[in-house]
């Protein structure tokens, strides 16, 4: 199992980088605006908020990958459907469903159609994470399935 630790970290990191791209862009714009207008406290607050968002994104992607992604990958492997397309499809569906599930668990009642864009972004992150996992593990899986 240790040989899958590196691929897991790379896949999770790919998902975290994808998910944190938009918050990073917003943080940079606010940070530059705060520095230009001479409000360093706003810039510092922006950095804190981005770090908290990055930690939250990392926790959610790692948790979903461990609790749902890896078991589904094992099911795909044991059913003979360990393909890139299957992984990406499952990742996109899981990413699309994970965001509304997280909103439901937190008790948010005011969800509306504007969140659909965030659902799509979450689906993209799920697809990127799943594709990265498949790409980083396919050689290990093929090696383990070869008869000796």
Protein backbone atom coordinates (compact mmCIF):
# COMPACT_ATOMS: atom_id res chain seq x y z
CA UNK A 1 0.00 0.00 0.00
CA UNK A 2 2.91 2.38 0.56
CA UNK A 3 3.58 2.48 -3.15
CA UNK A 4 0.17 4.13 -3.62
CA UNK A 5 0.94 6.91 -1.14
CA UNK A 6 2.92 9.01 -3.66
CA UNK A 7 0.27 8.74 -6.38
CA UNK A 8 -2.40 9.60 -3.83
CA UNK A 9 -0.51 12.74 -2.79
CA UNK A 10 0.01 13.77 -6.43
CA UNK A 11 -3.67 13.23 -7.27
CA UNK A 12 -4.85 15.10 -4.19
CA UNK A 13 -2.41 17.92 -4.91
CA UNK A 14 -3.70 18.18 -8.50
CA UNK A 15 -7.24 18.50 -7.16
CA UNK A 16 -6.22 21.06 -4.53
CA UNK A 17 -4.38 23.17 -7.10
CA UNK A 18 -7.37 23.08 -9.42
CA UNK A 19 -9.84 23.91 -6.67
CA UNK A 20 -7.75 26.72 -5.19
CA UNK A 21 -7.07 28.45 -8.51
CA UNK A 22 -10.13 30.74 -8.45
CA UNK A 23 -9.81 31.66 -4.75
CA UNK A 24 -6.13 32.40 -5.43
CA UNK A 25 -7.01 34.75 -8.30
CA UNK A 26 -9.57 36.57 -6.13
CA UNK A 27 -7.05 36.82 -3.29
CA UNK A 28 -4.38 38.26 -5.59
CA UNK A 29 -6.76 40.90 -6.96
CA UNK A 30 -7.89 41.89 -3.44
CA UNK A 31 -4.30 41.81 -2.17
CA UNK A 32 -3.06 44.08 -4.95
CA UNK A 33 -6.03 46.39 -4.48
CA UNK A 34 -5.37 46.59 -0.74
CA UNK A 35 -1.70 47.37 -1.25
CA UNK A 36 -2.40 49.97 -3.94
CA UNK A 37 -4.99 51.78 -1.81
CA UNK A 38 -2.69 51.66 1.21
CA UNK A 39 -4.72 49.26 3.35
CA UNK A 40 -2.26 46.59 4.54
CA UNK A 41 -4.75 45.17 7.04
CA UNK A 42 -7.08 44.27 4.19
CA UNK A 43 -4.17 42.56 2.45
CA UNK A 44 -3.29 40.63 5.60
CA UNK A 45 -6.90 39.59 6.13
CA UNK A 46 -7.03 38.39 2.52
CA UNK A 47 -3.97 36.22 3.07
CA UNK A 48 -5.53 34.71 6.20
CA UNK A 49 -8.80 33.98 4.38
CA UNK A 50 -6.95 32.36 1.48
CA UNK A 51 -4.91 30.16 3.84
CA UNK A 52 -8.10 29.06 5.60
CA UNK A 53 -9.76 28.37 2.23
CA UNK A 54 -6.73 26.38 1.08
CA UNK A 55 -6.76 24.31 4.28
CA UNK A 56 -10.50 23.66 3.88
CA UNK A 57 -10.12 22.70 0.22
CA UNK A 58 -7.27 20.34 1.09
CA UNK A 59 -9.27 18.71 3.88
CA UNK A 60 -12.38 18.20 1.74
CA UNK A 61 -10.52 16.81 -1.28
CA UNK A 62 -8.37 14.52 0.86
CA UNK A 63 -11.36 13.30 2.84
CA UNK A 64 -13.55 12.64 -0.19
CA UNK A 65 -10.65 10.92 -1.96
CA UNK A 66 -9.97 8.62 0.99
CA UNK A 67 -13.57 7.86 1.94
CA UNK A 68 -15.13 7.55 -1.50
CA UNK A 69 -12.57 7.87 -4.31
CA UNK A 70 -10.15 5.11 -3.32
CA UNK A 71 -12.89 2.54 -2.60
CA UNK A 72 -14.56 3.29 -5.93
CA UNK A 73 -11.19 2.91 -7.65
CA UNK A 74 -10.78 -0.48 -5.98
CA UNK A 75 -14.25 -1.50 -7.20
CA UNK A 76 -13.33 -0.40 -10.74
CA UNK A 77 -10.13 -2.41 -10.51
CA UNK A 78 -11.83 -5.58 -9.27
CA UNK A 79 -14.60 -5.36 -11.87
CA UNK A 80 -12.11 -4.96 -14.72
CA UNK A 81 -13.13 -1.38 -15.50
CA UNK A 82 -9.92 0.34 -14.44
CA UNK A 83 -9.90 2.82 -17.32
CA UNK A 84 -9.23 6.50 -17.60
CA UNK A 85 -12.76 7.19 -18.82
CA UNK A 86 -14.36 5.33 -15.92
CA UNK A 87 -12.23 7.18 -13.38
CA UNK A 88 -12.90 10.60 -14.88
CA UNK A 89 -16.63 9.92 -15.17
CA UNK A 90 -16.86 8.79 -11.55
CA UNK A 91 -14.69 11.75 -10.46
CA UNK A 92 -16.88 14.27 -12.28
CA UNK A 93 -20.07 12.77 -10.83
CA UNK A 94 -18.57 12.56 -7.36
CA UNK A 95 -17.28 16.13 -7.60
CA UNK A 96 -20.66 17.39 -8.75
CA UNK A 97 -22.45 15.59 -5.91
CA UNK A 98 -19.88 16.35 -3.18
CA UNK A 99 -20.48 20.11 -3.19
CA UNK A 100 -24.28 19.98 -2.70
CA UNK A 101 -23.82 17.23 -0.11
CA UNK A 102 -21.41 19.45 1.81
CA UNK A 103 -23.90 22.32 1.65
CA UNK A 104 -26.70 20.02 2.88
CA UNK A 105 -24.56 18.75 5.78
CA UNK A 106 -23.75 22.28 6.90
CA UNK A 107 -27.46 23.13 6.95
CA UNK A 108 -27.38 25.85 4.29
CA UNK A 109 -30.97 26.44 3.16
CA UNK A 110 -30.52 29.29 0.71
CA UNK A 111 -28.99 27.42 -2.21
CA UNK A 112 -30.03 28.73 -5.61
CA UNK A 113 -29.21 28.41 -9.29
CA UNK A 114 -26.08 30.56 -8.98
CA UNK A 115 -24.45 27.66 -7.14
CA UNK A 116 -24.66 25.60 -10.34
CA UNK A 117 -21.41 27.23 -11.47
CA UNK A 118 -19.75 26.06 -8.24
CA UNK A 119 -21.19 22.57 -8.80
CA UNK A 120 -19.61 22.53 -12.25
CA UNK A 121 -16.30 23.76 -10.83
CA UNK A 122 -16.49 21.03 -8.18
CA UNK A 123 -17.13 18.47 -10.93
CA UNK A 124 -14.02 19.74 -12.76
CA UNK A 125 -11.97 19.30 -9.60
CA UNK A 126 -13.31 15.75 -9.16
CA UNK A 127 -12.44 14.90 -12.75
CA UNK A 128 -8.91 16.32 -12.46
CA UNK A 129 -8.29 14.46 -9.20
CA UNK A 130 -9.60 11.17 -10.62
CA UNK A 131 -7.61 11.50 -13.84
CA UNK A 132 -4.45 12.26 -11.90
CA UNK A 133 -5.05 9.23 -9.66
CA UNK A 134 -5.56 6.98 -12.68
CA UNK A 135 -2.49 8.37 -14.49
CA UNK A 136 -0.28 7.91 -11.43
CA UNK A 137 -1.50 4.38 -10.59
CA UNK A 138 -2.08 2.66 -13.93
CA UNK A 139 1.50 1.37 -14.14
CA UNK A 140 1.27 -0.04 -10.59
CA UNK A 141 -2.06 -1.69 -11.33
CA UNK A 142 -0.86 -3.21 -14.60
CA UNK A 143 2.25 -4.55 -12.84
CA UNK A 144 0.18 -6.13 -10.08
CA UNK A 145 -2.21 -7.77 -12.56
CA UNK A 146 0.59 -9.39 -14.62
CA UNK A 147 1.01 -13.08 -14.01
CA UNK A 148 4.45 -13.95 -12.67
